[in-house]
Amino acid sequence: MILPRYDRRCGWYEQLDFISDFPEVTTDIRVDVLVIGAGFVGCAAARRMAENRPDTSVMLIDAIKVGQGASGRNSGFVIDQPHKRDLESGDEQLKQKIVGLSRVALEYLETQIDRYGIDCQWSHAGKYQAAVGPRGRKHLDHYEALLKKGNETYRRLDKDEMREVFGTNFYSAAIHTPGGALMQPAALMRGLADHMPDNVQVAERTAVTSIARNKRGFEVRTEKARIQCRQLILGTNIFTAELGYMADRILPIMTFASMTAPLNNSQLKRYGGQLDWGITPADHGGTTLRMTQDKRLIVRNSYRYAHDYNTPQALIPGIAARHRDAFDQRYPQLNDVEFEYTWGGASGLSANFETYFGELEPDVFASCCDQSVGAARGTISGMMLADMACGKKTELLHDMQSVSGNPSRLPPKPLLRIGVPVRLAYERFASRSEV
Ligand SMILES: Cc1cc2nc3c(=O)[nH]c(=O)nc-3n(C[C@H](O)[C@H](O)[C@H](O)COP(=O)(O)OP(=O)(O)OC[C@H]3O[C@@H](n4cnc5c(N)ncnc54)[C@H](O)[C@@H]3O)c2cc1C
């Protein structure tokens, strides 16, 4: 069984000033609801379950420390728009439902950030989508047409404004949508776990190794103890397959990010742009770029088929070199800026782009294959899984079910190990102008 590991490379996590310590589970315990995985899905599910049923005992556990998994490793965009495929679908109602659900997730996160004063660089910066060459511009024009059709608010930037905000002339076109938020993901995840309701116990460094049904519900084995529970919520992303569910449907794809040291005054002057913005590439094969509130630039690109789920360390130098190349093209004036961190993280995709949400078998609830937009999608999924487990029947839950589907069956793993890298190499070549 493959378990999550942490490699001490993620810049977001490594920069945290203070990391609280939740205990490991070392003795047998009984709880009403066990939530496995403390990412966006698990944190939202545990909180919502506790809010729905204040008398219920909830346990939230993770194999590693909260914030070390994908939810603490991402680029920090909480996006309100649907991902590419849903945006492109002609179904306006579906798009509106996804936007509505994502906005509920944004509000839920923001309420907790405000209530508990979670210091995670949260800002209403919205999101830029930018193009470099003709391929990117074609994607951007298409994106604009879709935004127009959906009556979404957006604006195009001219060349001067792009230079003013991004500190580079590298991009040829960009669109800003105001709806989403930016954040420091590891700080957000730690803050969410640190402020769980009283009836939620959090445990870290506690890997689940097996799940068995018994008369009283489930016996969940960890490396050191057994947890007895009545209901289970799986927020385990790609590792859901290792727990025996959706094994032939979750496509684990890894992407990588590098973070610079904070720019010093001289570098900031040469940079010449603003703080606190984020660009996603118009062509999804391109590069994501962020400037944080604390003056660090972050570059994300490159994909690999993550059959091993964790990040092979031997890949890191090559990836860092690719990131350096993308950085130097954008910021030739900053060639003295060092990358402090380079890391990888895996997301669950599906072959038909469908996201799974629901009850896998009686009293086992899960959501996975979020197509790598899990900050908002994972949060609303976790909330709605808790509602579903409580037997609630709301319009929001109905919407969640109607935007989710059945990820299609994947070819056997040996074929995936040949086919997916070939496809990714082709896409990388096709998108080369945007990287
Ligand atoms: C580099 C990068 C950039 C990204 N950028 C963005 C972005 O800007 N915006 C966005 O929305 N999405 C982004 N994503 C995707 C996003 O991070 C994921 O979609 C999201 O974090 C998934 O959340 P989750 O709760 O489903 O899973 P995870 O965060 O993966 O949480 C699953 C948890 O389950 C735990 N677990 C697994 N197996 C076990 C076990 N056996 N026992 C106990 N615990 C276990 C893991 O340790 C993990 O912490 C990015 C991803 C990467 C890698």
PDB file of C-alpha atoms in Angstrom, residues 29-308:
ATOM      1  CA  ILE A  29     -10.637   4.667  20.035  1.00  0.00           C
ATOM      2  CA  ARG A  30     -14.329   4.865  19.113  1.00  0.00           C
ATOM      3  CA  VAL A  31     -15.878   7.878  17.354  1.00  0.00           C
ATOM      4  CA  ASP A  32     -19.116   8.471  15.506  1.00  0.00           C
ATOM      5  CA  VAL A  33     -17.634   9.801  12.276  1.00  0.00           C
ATOM      6  CA  LEU A  34     -14.087   9.367  10.996  1.00  0.00           C
ATOM      7  CA  VAL A  35     -12.843  11.727   8.290  1.00  0.00           C
ATOM      8  CA  ILE A  36      -9.674  10.440   6.617  1.00  0.00           C
ATOM      9  CA  GLY A  37      -7.477  13.057   4.932  1.00  0.00           C
ATOM     10  CA  ALA A  38      -7.135  16.631   6.188  1.00  0.00           C
ATOM     11  CA  GLY A  39      -7.049  18.507   2.888  1.00  0.00           C
ATOM     12  CA  PHE A  40      -9.777  20.833   1.607  1.00  0.00           C
ATOM     13  CA  VAL A  41     -12.310  17.986   1.435  1.00  0.00           C
ATOM     14  CA  GLY A  42     -11.525  16.511   4.849  1.00  0.00           C
ATOM     15  CA  CYS A  43     -11.291  19.819   6.736  1.00  0.00           C
ATOM     16  CA  ALA A  44     -14.597  21.049   5.308  1.00  0.00           C
ATOM     17  CA  ALA A  45     -16.299  17.690   5.912  1.00  0.00           C
ATOM     18  CA  ALA A  46     -15.161  17.470   9.548  1.00  0.00           C
ATOM     19  CA  ARG A  47     -16.218  21.035  10.331  1.00  0.00           C
ATOM     20  CA  ARG A  48     -19.564  20.790   8.611  1.00  0.00           C
ATOM     21  CA  MET A  49     -20.328  17.429  10.234  1.00  0.00           C
ATOM     22  CA  ALA A  50     -19.564  18.934  13.657  1.00  0.00           C
ATOM     23  CA  GLU A  51     -21.718  21.980  12.885  1.00  0.00           C
ATOM     24  CA  ASN A  52     -24.602  19.824  11.649  1.00  0.00           C
ATOM     25  CA  ARG A  53     -24.448  17.519  14.660  1.00  0.00           C
ATOM     26  CA  PRO A  54     -22.860  19.188  17.690  1.00  0.00           C
ATOM     27  CA  ASP A  55     -23.402  16.025  19.787  1.00  0.00           C
ATOM     28  CA  THR A  56     -21.536  13.783  17.367  1.00  0.00           C
ATOM     29  CA  SER A  57     -17.883  12.888  17.908  1.00  0.00           C
ATOM     30  CA  VAL A  58     -15.831  13.511  14.780  1.00  0.00           C
ATOM     31  CA  MET A  59     -12.206  12.562  14.193  1.00  0.00           C
ATOM     32  CA  LEU A  60     -10.109  14.039  11.380  1.00  0.00           C
ATOM     33  CA  ILE A  61      -6.865  12.180  10.677  1.00  0.00           C
ATOM     34  CA  ASP A  62      -4.034  12.465   8.231  1.00  0.00           C
ATOM     35  CA  ALA A  63      -1.038  10.299   7.419  1.00  0.00           C
ATOM     36  CA  ILE A  64       1.254  13.350   7.389  1.00  0.00           C
ATOM     37  CA  LYS A  65       1.009  16.814   8.969  1.00  0.00           C
ATOM     38  CA  VAL A  66      -1.935  18.977   7.926  1.00  0.00           C
ATOM     39  CA  GLY A  67      -0.716  21.282   5.148  1.00  0.00           C
ATOM     40  CA  GLN A  68       1.875  18.892   3.777  1.00  0.00           C
ATOM     41  CA  GLY A  69      -0.511  17.233   1.292  1.00  0.00           C
ATOM     42  CA  ALA A  70      -1.729  18.637  -2.041  1.00  0.00           C
ATOM     43  CA  SER A  71      -4.002  21.141  -0.275  1.00  0.00           C
ATOM     44  CA  GLY A  72      -0.952  22.830   1.232  1.00  0.00           C
ATOM     45  CA  ARG A  73       1.181  22.538  -1.911  1.00  0.00           C
ATOM     46  CA  ASN A  74      -0.928  24.173  -4.577  1.00  0.00           C
ATOM     47  CA  SER A  75      -0.644  27.567  -6.241  1.00  0.00           C
ATOM     48  CA  GLY A  76      -3.132  29.154  -3.863  1.00  0.00           C
ATOM     49  CA  PHE A  77      -5.933  30.150  -6.259  1.00  0.00           C
ATOM     50  CA  VAL A  78      -9.438  29.624  -4.910  1.00  0.00           C
ATOM     51  CA  ILE A  79     -11.228  29.760  -8.221  1.00  0.00           C
ATOM     52  CA  ASP A  80     -14.903  30.508  -8.660  1.00  0.00           C
ATOM     53  CA  GLN A  81     -15.057  29.651 -12.365  1.00  0.00           C
ATOM     54  CA  PRO A  82     -15.534  26.078 -13.652  1.00  0.00           C
ATOM     55  CA  HIS A  83     -12.465  24.256 -14.934  1.00  0.00           C
ATOM     56  CA  LYS A  84     -11.803  24.196 -18.668  1.00  0.00           C
ATOM     57  CA  ARG A  85     -14.031  21.341 -19.716  1.00  0.00           C
ATOM     58  CA  ASP A  86     -17.071  22.459 -17.722  1.00  0.00           C
ATOM     59  CA  LEU A  87     -16.566  26.015 -18.935  1.00  0.00           C
ATOM     60  CA  GLU A  88     -16.525  24.764 -22.498  1.00  0.00           C
ATOM     61  CA  SER A  89     -19.616  22.606 -22.116  1.00  0.00           C
ATOM     62  CA  GLY A  90     -22.620  24.242 -23.724  1.00  0.00           C
ATOM     63  CA  ASP A  91     -24.618  23.653 -20.547  1.00  0.00           C
ATOM     64  CA  GLU A  92     -25.141  27.142 -19.033  1.00  0.00           C
ATOM     65  CA  GLN A  93     -27.076  25.751 -16.072  1.00  0.00           C
ATOM     66  CA  LEU A  94     -24.207  23.427 -15.161  1.00  0.00           C
ATOM     67  CA  LYS A  95     -21.747  26.342 -15.306  1.00  0.00           C
ATOM     68  CA  GLN A  96     -23.962  28.520 -13.149  1.00  0.00           C
ATOM     69  CA  LYS A  97     -24.277  25.742 -10.578  1.00  0.00           C
ATOM     70  CA  ILE A  98     -20.477  25.282 -10.444  1.00  0.00           C
ATOM     71  CA  VAL A  99     -19.945  29.026 -10.036  1.00  0.00           C
ATOM     72  CA  GLY A 100     -22.625  29.127  -7.312  1.00  0.00           C
ATOM     73  CA  LEU A 101     -21.137  26.160  -5.421  1.00  0.00           C
ATOM     74  CA  SER A 102     -17.605  27.579  -5.675  1.00  0.00           C
ATOM     75  CA  ARG A 103     -18.795  30.895  -4.294  1.00  0.00           C
ATOM     76  CA  VAL A 104     -20.383  29.143  -1.308  1.00  0.00           C
ATOM     77  CA  ALA A 105     -16.994  27.450  -0.724  1.00  0.00           C
ATOM     78  CA  LEU A 106     -15.172  30.796  -0.937  1.00  0.00           C
ATOM     79  CA  GLU A 107     -17.582  32.285   1.579  1.00  0.00           C
ATOM     80  CA  TYR A 108     -17.209  29.284   3.922  1.00  0.00           C
ATOM     81  CA  LEU A 109     -13.417  29.587   3.866  1.00  0.00           C
ATOM     82  CA  GLU A 110     -13.547  33.340   4.302  1.00  0.00           C
ATOM     83  CA  THR A 111     -15.919  33.106   7.264  1.00  0.00           C
ATOM     84  CA  GLN A 112     -13.428  30.880   9.088  1.00  0.00           C
ATOM     85  CA  ILE A 113     -10.458  33.050   8.113  1.00  0.00           C
ATOM     86  CA  ASP A 114     -12.264  36.116   9.508  1.00  0.00           C
ATOM     87  CA  ARG A 115     -13.649  34.406  12.594  1.00  0.00           C
ATOM     88  CA  TYR A 116     -10.358  32.875  13.703  1.00  0.00           C
ATOM     89  CA  GLY A 117      -8.009  35.492  12.271  1.00  0.00           C
ATOM     90  CA  ILE A 118      -6.216  32.909  10.103  1.00  0.00           C
ATOM     91  CA  ASP A 119      -3.108  34.605   8.752  1.00  0.00           C
ATOM     92  CA  CYS A 120      -2.831  33.102   5.249  1.00  0.00           C
ATOM     93  CA  GLN A 121      -2.392  36.035   2.842  1.00  0.00           C
ATOM     94  CA  TRP A 122      -6.062  35.707   1.879  1.00  0.00           C
ATOM     95  CA  SER A 123      -7.016  38.365  -0.645  1.00  0.00           C
ATOM     96  CA  HIS A 124      -9.752  39.179  -3.128  1.00  0.00           C
ATOM     97  CA  ALA A 125      -7.200  39.567  -5.882  1.00  0.00           C
ATOM     98  CA  GLY A 126      -9.232  37.621  -8.428  1.00  0.00           C
ATOM     99  CA  LYS A 127      -7.324  35.833 -11.174  1.00  0.00           C
ATOM    100  CA  TYR A 128      -5.526  36.765 -14.356  1.00  0.00           C
ATOM    101  CA  GLN A 129      -5.548  34.446 -17.334  1.00  0.00           C
ATOM    102  CA  ALA A 130      -2.753  35.307 -19.743  1.00  0.00           C
ATOM    103  CA  ALA A 131      -1.430  34.373 -23.179  1.00  0.00           C
ATOM    104  CA  VAL A 132       2.017  34.590 -24.698  1.00  0.00           C
ATOM    105  CA  GLY A 133       1.819  33.489 -28.361  1.00  0.00           C
ATOM    106  CA  PRO A 134      -0.949  32.908 -30.934  1.00  0.00           C
ATOM    107  CA  ARG A 135      -1.891  29.568 -29.376  1.00  0.00           C
ATOM    108  CA  GLY A 136      -2.423  31.198 -25.990  1.00  0.00           C
ATOM    109  CA  ARG A 137      -4.336  34.094 -27.529  1.00  0.00           C
ATOM    110  CA  LYS A 138      -6.664  31.678 -29.298  1.00  0.00           C
ATOM    111  CA  HIS A 139      -7.414  30.014 -25.952  1.00  0.00           C
ATOM    112  CA  LEU A 140      -7.839  33.416 -24.309  1.00  0.00           C
ATOM    113  CA  ASP A 141     -10.309  34.617 -26.968  1.00  0.00           C
ATOM    114  CA  HIS A 142     -12.288  31.438 -26.480  1.00  0.00           C
ATOM    115  CA  TYR A 143     -12.240  31.967 -22.711  1.00  0.00           C
ATOM    116  CA  GLU A 144     -13.472  35.533 -23.182  1.00  0.00           C
ATOM    117  CA  ALA A 145     -16.337  34.333 -25.383  1.00  0.00           C
ATOM    118  CA  LEU A 146     -17.339  31.858 -22.666  1.00  0.00           C
ATOM    119  CA  LEU A 147     -17.205  34.513 -19.948  1.00  0.00           C
ATOM    120  CA  LYS A 148     -19.334  36.804 -22.101  1.00  0.00           C
ATOM    121  CA  LYS A 149     -21.853  34.071 -22.714  1.00  0.00           C
ATOM    122  CA  GLY A 150     -22.084  33.351 -18.994  1.00  0.00           C
ATOM    123  CA  ASN A 151     -22.506  37.085 -18.246  1.00  0.00           C
ATOM    124  CA  GLU A 152     -19.424  36.931 -16.027  1.00  0.00           C
ATOM    125  CA  THR A 153     -17.602  40.123 -15.049  1.00  0.00           C
ATOM    126  CA  TYR A 154     -14.116  40.403 -16.552  1.00  0.00           C
ATOM    127  CA  ARG A 155     -11.812  42.894 -18.180  1.00  0.00           C
ATOM    128  CA  ARG A 156      -8.992  42.806 -20.709  1.00  0.00           C
ATOM    129  CA  LEU A 157      -5.663  44.393 -19.788  1.00  0.00           C
ATOM    130  CA  ASP A 158      -3.663  46.495 -22.204  1.00  0.00           C
ATOM    131  CA  LYS A 159       0.094  46.127 -22.639  1.00  0.00           C
ATOM    132  CA  ASP A 160       0.908  48.959 -20.190  1.00  0.00           C
ATOM    133  CA  GLU A 161      -1.276  47.563 -17.457  1.00  0.00           C
ATOM    134  CA  MET A 162       0.233  44.095 -17.864  1.00  0.00           C
ATOM    135  CA  ARG A 163       3.701  45.611 -17.474  1.00  0.00           C
ATOM    136  CA  GLU A 164       2.541  47.609 -14.458  1.00  0.00           C
ATOM    137  CA  VAL A 165       0.995  44.636 -12.651  1.00  0.00           C
ATOM    138  CA  PHE A 166       3.246  41.722 -13.686  1.00  0.00           C
ATOM    139  CA  GLY A 167       6.563  43.578 -14.026  1.00  0.00           C
ATOM    140  CA  THR A 168       7.178  41.930 -17.410  1.00  0.00           C
ATOM    141  CA  ASN A 169       6.403  42.465 -21.095  1.00  0.00           C
ATOM    142  CA  PHE A 170       6.332  38.717 -21.654  1.00  0.00           C
ATOM    143  CA  TYR A 171       2.562  38.370 -22.016  1.00  0.00           C
ATOM    144  CA  SER A 172       0.724  39.531 -25.110  1.00  0.00           C
ATOM    145  CA  ALA A 173      -2.830  39.438 -23.695  1.00  0.00           C
ATOM    146  CA  ALA A 174      -4.554  38.954 -20.349  1.00  0.00           C
ATOM    147  CA  ILE A 175      -8.016  38.895 -18.812  1.00  0.00           C
ATOM    148  CA  HIS A 176      -8.844  39.566 -15.183  1.00  0.00           C
ATOM    149  CA  THR A 177     -11.814  37.967 -13.432  1.00  0.00           C
ATOM    150  CA  PRO A 178     -12.497  39.464  -9.997  1.00  0.00           C
ATOM    151  CA  GLY A 179     -14.301  36.555  -8.316  1.00  0.00           C
ATOM    152  CA  GLY A 180     -11.616  34.262  -6.896  1.00  0.00           C
ATOM    153  CA  ALA A 181      -9.248  34.619  -3.975  1.00  0.00           C
ATOM    154  CA  LEU A 182      -5.533  34.063  -3.431  1.00  0.00           C
ATOM    155  CA  MET A 183      -3.975  32.573  -0.307  1.00  0.00           C
ATOM    156  CA  GLN A 184      -0.973  30.838   1.252  1.00  0.00           C
ATOM    157  CA  PRO A 185      -2.276  27.265   1.136  1.00  0.00           C
ATOM    158  CA  ALA A 186      -0.241  25.630   3.918  1.00  0.00           C
ATOM    159  CA  ALA A 187      -1.060  28.522   6.280  1.00  0.00           C
ATOM    160  CA  LEU A 188      -4.741  28.233   5.387  1.00  0.00           C
ATOM    161  CA  MET A 189      -4.834  24.469   5.978  1.00  0.00           C
ATOM    162  CA  ARG A 190      -3.038  24.775   9.333  1.00  0.00           C
ATOM    163  CA  GLY A 191      -5.402  27.564  10.362  1.00  0.00           C
ATOM    164  CA  LEU A 192      -8.486  25.536   9.424  1.00  0.00           C
ATOM    165  CA  ALA A 193      -7.276  22.503  11.403  1.00  0.00           C
ATOM    166  CA  ASP A 194      -6.215  24.618  14.388  1.00  0.00           C
ATOM    167  CA  HIS A 195      -9.735  26.016  14.771  1.00  0.00           C
ATOM    168  CA  MET A 196     -11.999  22.986  14.462  1.00  0.00           C
ATOM    169  CA  PRO A 197     -15.215  22.886  16.516  1.00  0.00           C
ATOM    170  CA  ASP A 198     -14.934  21.295  19.988  1.00  0.00           C
ATOM    171  CA  ASN A 199     -16.420  17.983  18.880  1.00  0.00           C
ATOM    172  CA  VAL A 200     -13.688  17.410  16.260  1.00  0.00           C
ATOM    173  CA  GLN A 201     -10.452  15.723  17.324  1.00  0.00           C
ATOM    174  CA  VAL A 202      -7.587  16.154  14.887  1.00  0.00           C
ATOM    175  CA  ALA A 203      -4.778  13.593  14.619  1.00  0.00           C
ATOM    176  CA  GLU A 204      -1.715  13.726  12.384  1.00  0.00           C
ATOM    177  CA  ARG A 205       0.999  11.277  11.355  1.00  0.00           C
ATOM    178  CA  THR A 206      -1.671   8.573  11.519  1.00  0.00           C
ATOM    179  CA  ALA A 207      -1.914   6.573   8.314  1.00  0.00           C
ATOM    180  CA  VAL A 208      -4.922   4.354   7.683  1.00  0.00           C
ATOM    181  CA  THR A 209      -3.807   0.964   6.470  1.00  0.00           C
ATOM    182  CA  SER A 210      -7.145  -0.865   6.157  1.00  0.00           C
ATOM    183  CA  ILE A 211     -10.904  -0.448   6.472  1.00  0.00           C
ATOM    184  CA  ALA A 212     -13.200  -3.331   7.403  1.00  0.00           C
ATOM    185  CA  ARG A 213     -16.937  -3.303   7.942  1.00  0.00           C
ATOM    186  CA  ASN A 214     -18.231  -4.836  11.181  1.00  0.00           C
ATOM    187  CA  LYS A 215     -21.518  -4.957  13.134  1.00  0.00           C
ATOM    188  CA  ARG A 216     -21.010  -1.515  14.663  1.00  0.00           C
ATOM    189  CA  GLY A 217     -19.900   0.196  11.471  1.00  0.00           C
ATOM    190  CA  PHE A 218     -16.228   0.128  10.527  1.00  0.00           C
ATOM    191  CA  GLU A 219     -12.957  -0.904  12.051  1.00  0.00           C
ATOM    192  CA  VAL A 220     -10.269   1.314  10.627  1.00  0.00           C
ATOM    193  CA  ARG A 221      -6.703   0.172  11.229  1.00  0.00           C
ATOM    194  CA  THR A 222      -3.878   2.611  11.461  1.00  0.00           C
ATOM    195  CA  GLU A 223      -0.238   1.713  11.887  1.00  0.00           C
ATOM    196  CA  LYS A 224      -0.569   1.764  15.702  1.00  0.00           C
ATOM    197  CA  ALA A 225      -4.248   1.482  16.651  1.00  0.00           C
ATOM    198  CA  ARG A 226      -7.828   0.712  15.628  1.00  0.00           C
ATOM    199  CA  ILE A 227     -10.564   3.293  15.219  1.00  0.00           C
ATOM    200  CA  GLN A 228     -14.167   2.159  15.428  1.00  0.00           C
ATOM    201  CA  CYS A 229     -16.689   4.442  13.711  1.00  0.00           C
ATOM    202  CA  ARG A 230     -20.219   4.463  12.334  1.00  0.00           C
ATOM    203  CA  GLN A 231     -19.605   6.582   9.273  1.00  0.00           C
ATOM    204  CA  LEU A 232     -16.560   7.281   7.142  1.00  0.00           C
ATOM    205  CA  ILE A 233     -15.759  10.261   4.958  1.00  0.00           C
ATOM    206  CA  LEU A 234     -12.796   9.874   2.624  1.00  0.00           C
ATOM    207  CA  GLY A 235     -10.985  13.082   1.725  1.00  0.00           C
ATOM    208  CA  THR A 236      -8.002  11.098   0.518  1.00  0.00           C
ATOM    209  CA  ASN A 237      -7.779  12.388  -3.064  1.00  0.00           C
ATOM    210  CA  ILE A 238      -5.621  10.052  -5.219  1.00  0.00           C
ATOM    211  CA  PHE A 239      -4.909   7.783  -2.219  1.00  0.00           C
ATOM    212  CA  THR A 240      -8.599   6.781  -2.208  1.00  0.00           C
ATOM    213  CA  ALA A 241      -7.482   4.106  -4.679  1.00  0.00           C
ATOM    214  CA  GLU A 242      -5.077   2.666  -2.090  1.00  0.00           C
ATOM    215  CA  LEU A 243      -7.976   2.324   0.351  1.00  0.00           C
ATOM    216  CA  GLY A 244      -9.726   0.110  -2.186  1.00  0.00           C
ATOM    217  CA  TYR A 245     -12.086   2.552  -3.903  1.00  0.00           C
ATOM    218  CA  MET A 246     -12.096   4.011  -7.444  1.00  0.00           C
ATOM    219  CA  ALA A 247      -8.723   2.355  -8.145  1.00  0.00           C
ATOM    220  CA  ASP A 248      -9.349   2.096 -11.869  1.00  0.00           C
ATOM    221  CA  ARG A 249     -10.858   5.587 -12.214  1.00  0.00           C
ATOM    222  CA  ILE A 250      -8.539   8.081 -10.543  1.00  0.00           C
ATOM    223  CA  LEU A 251      -5.753   9.359 -12.798  1.00  0.00           C
ATOM    224  CA  PRO A 252      -2.997  10.758 -10.543  1.00  0.00           C
ATOM    225  CA  ILE A 253      -1.192  13.609 -12.275  1.00  0.00           C
ATOM    226  CA  MET A 254       1.633  15.496 -10.637  1.00  0.00           C
ATOM    227  CA  THR A 255       2.575  19.088 -11.280  1.00  0.00           C
ATOM    228  CA  PHE A 256       5.459  21.128  -9.863  1.00  0.00           C
ATOM    229  CA  ALA A 257       6.142  24.564  -8.440  1.00  0.00           C
ATOM    230  CA  SER A 258       9.191  26.655  -7.521  1.00  0.00           C
ATOM    231  CA  MET A 259       9.283  29.625  -5.173  1.00  0.00           C
ATOM    232  CA  THR A 260      11.903  32.357  -5.038  1.00  0.00           C
ATOM    233  CA  ALA A 261      13.361  33.959  -1.935  1.00  0.00           C
ATOM    234  CA  PRO A 262      11.594  37.253  -1.086  1.00  0.00           C
ATOM    235  CA  LEU A 263      12.788  39.985  -3.464  1.00  0.00           C
ATOM    236  CA  ASN A 264      15.037  42.549  -1.778  1.00  0.00           C
ATOM    237  CA  ASN A 265      14.628  46.277  -2.371  1.00  0.00           C
ATOM    238  CA  SER A 266      16.980  46.386  -5.343  1.00  0.00           C
ATOM    239  CA  GLN A 267      15.278  43.380  -6.949  1.00  0.00           C
ATOM    240  CA  LEU A 268      11.844  44.864  -6.284  1.00  0.00           C
ATOM    241  CA  LYS A 269      12.884  48.025  -8.080  1.00  0.00           C
ATOM    242  CA  ARG A 270      14.052  46.033 -11.104  1.00  0.00           C
ATOM    243  CA  TYR A 271      10.893  43.899 -10.960  1.00  0.00           C
ATOM    244  CA  GLY A 272       8.736  47.011 -11.195  1.00  0.00           C
ATOM    245  CA  GLY A 273       5.394  45.193 -10.842  1.00  0.00           C
ATOM    246  CA  GLN A 274       2.810  44.897  -8.062  1.00  0.00           C
ATOM    247  CA  LEU A 275       2.468  42.460  -5.174  1.00  0.00           C
ATOM    248  CA  ASP A 276      -0.331  39.928  -4.673  1.00  0.00           C
ATOM    249  CA  TRP A 277      -1.527  38.670  -8.052  1.00  0.00           C
ATOM    250  CA  GLY A 278      -1.765  35.349  -9.839  1.00  0.00           C
ATOM    251  CA  ILE A 279      -1.842  34.306 -13.490  1.00  0.00           C
ATOM    252  CA  THR A 280      -3.079  30.986 -14.773  1.00  0.00           C
ATOM    253  CA  PRO A 281      -2.131  30.164 -18.358  1.00  0.00           C
ATOM    254  CA  ALA A 282      -4.767  30.616 -21.086  1.00  0.00           C
ATOM    255  CA  ASP A 283      -3.489  27.347 -22.543  1.00  0.00           C
ATOM    256  CA  HIS A 284      -3.521  24.929 -19.611  1.00  0.00           C
ATOM    257  CA  GLY A 285      -0.184  23.433 -20.745  1.00  0.00           C
ATOM    258  CA  GLY A 286       1.484  26.789 -19.984  1.00  0.00           C
ATOM    259  CA  THR A 287       2.944  28.285 -16.819  1.00  0.00           C
ATOM    260  CA  THR A 288       1.150  29.540 -13.717  1.00  0.00           C
ATOM    261  CA  LEU A 289       2.808  32.582 -12.156  1.00  0.00           C
ATOM    262  CA  ARG A 290       2.212  34.245  -8.798  1.00  0.00           C
ATOM    263  CA  MET A 291       3.610  37.154  -6.857  1.00  0.00           C
ATOM    264  CA  THR A 292       2.820  36.802  -3.158  1.00  0.00           C
ATOM    265  CA  GLN A 293       2.158  39.474  -0.572  1.00  0.00           C
ATOM    266  CA  ASP A 294       5.562  38.648   0.922  1.00  0.00           C
ATOM    267  CA  LYS A 295       7.406  39.420  -2.343  1.00  0.00           C
ATOM    268  CA  ARG A 296       8.071  35.911  -3.596  1.00  0.00           C
ATOM    269  CA  LEU A 297       7.495  34.839  -7.202  1.00  0.00           C
ATOM    270  CA  ILE A 298       6.167  31.359  -7.840  1.00  0.00           C
ATOM    271  CA  VAL A 299       6.345  29.418 -11.100  1.00  0.00           C
ATOM    272  CA  ARG A 300       4.281  26.283 -11.754  1.00  0.00           C
ATOM    273  CA  ASN A 301       4.433  24.082 -14.827  1.00  0.00           C
ATOM    274  CA  SER A 302       5.224  20.520 -16.017  1.00  0.00           C
ATOM    275  CA  TYR A 303       3.156  17.398 -15.483  1.00  0.00           C
ATOM    276  CA  ARG A 304       3.909  13.744 -14.918  1.00  0.00           C
ATOM    277  CA  TYR A 305       1.881  10.578 -14.504  1.00  0.00           C
ATOM    278  CA  ALA A 306       2.174   9.993 -10.745  1.00  0.00           C
ATOM    279  CA  HIS A 307       1.722   6.211 -10.604  1.00  0.00           C
ATOM    280  CA  ASP A 308       3.809   6.320  -7.400  1.00  0.00           C
TER     281      ASP A 308
END
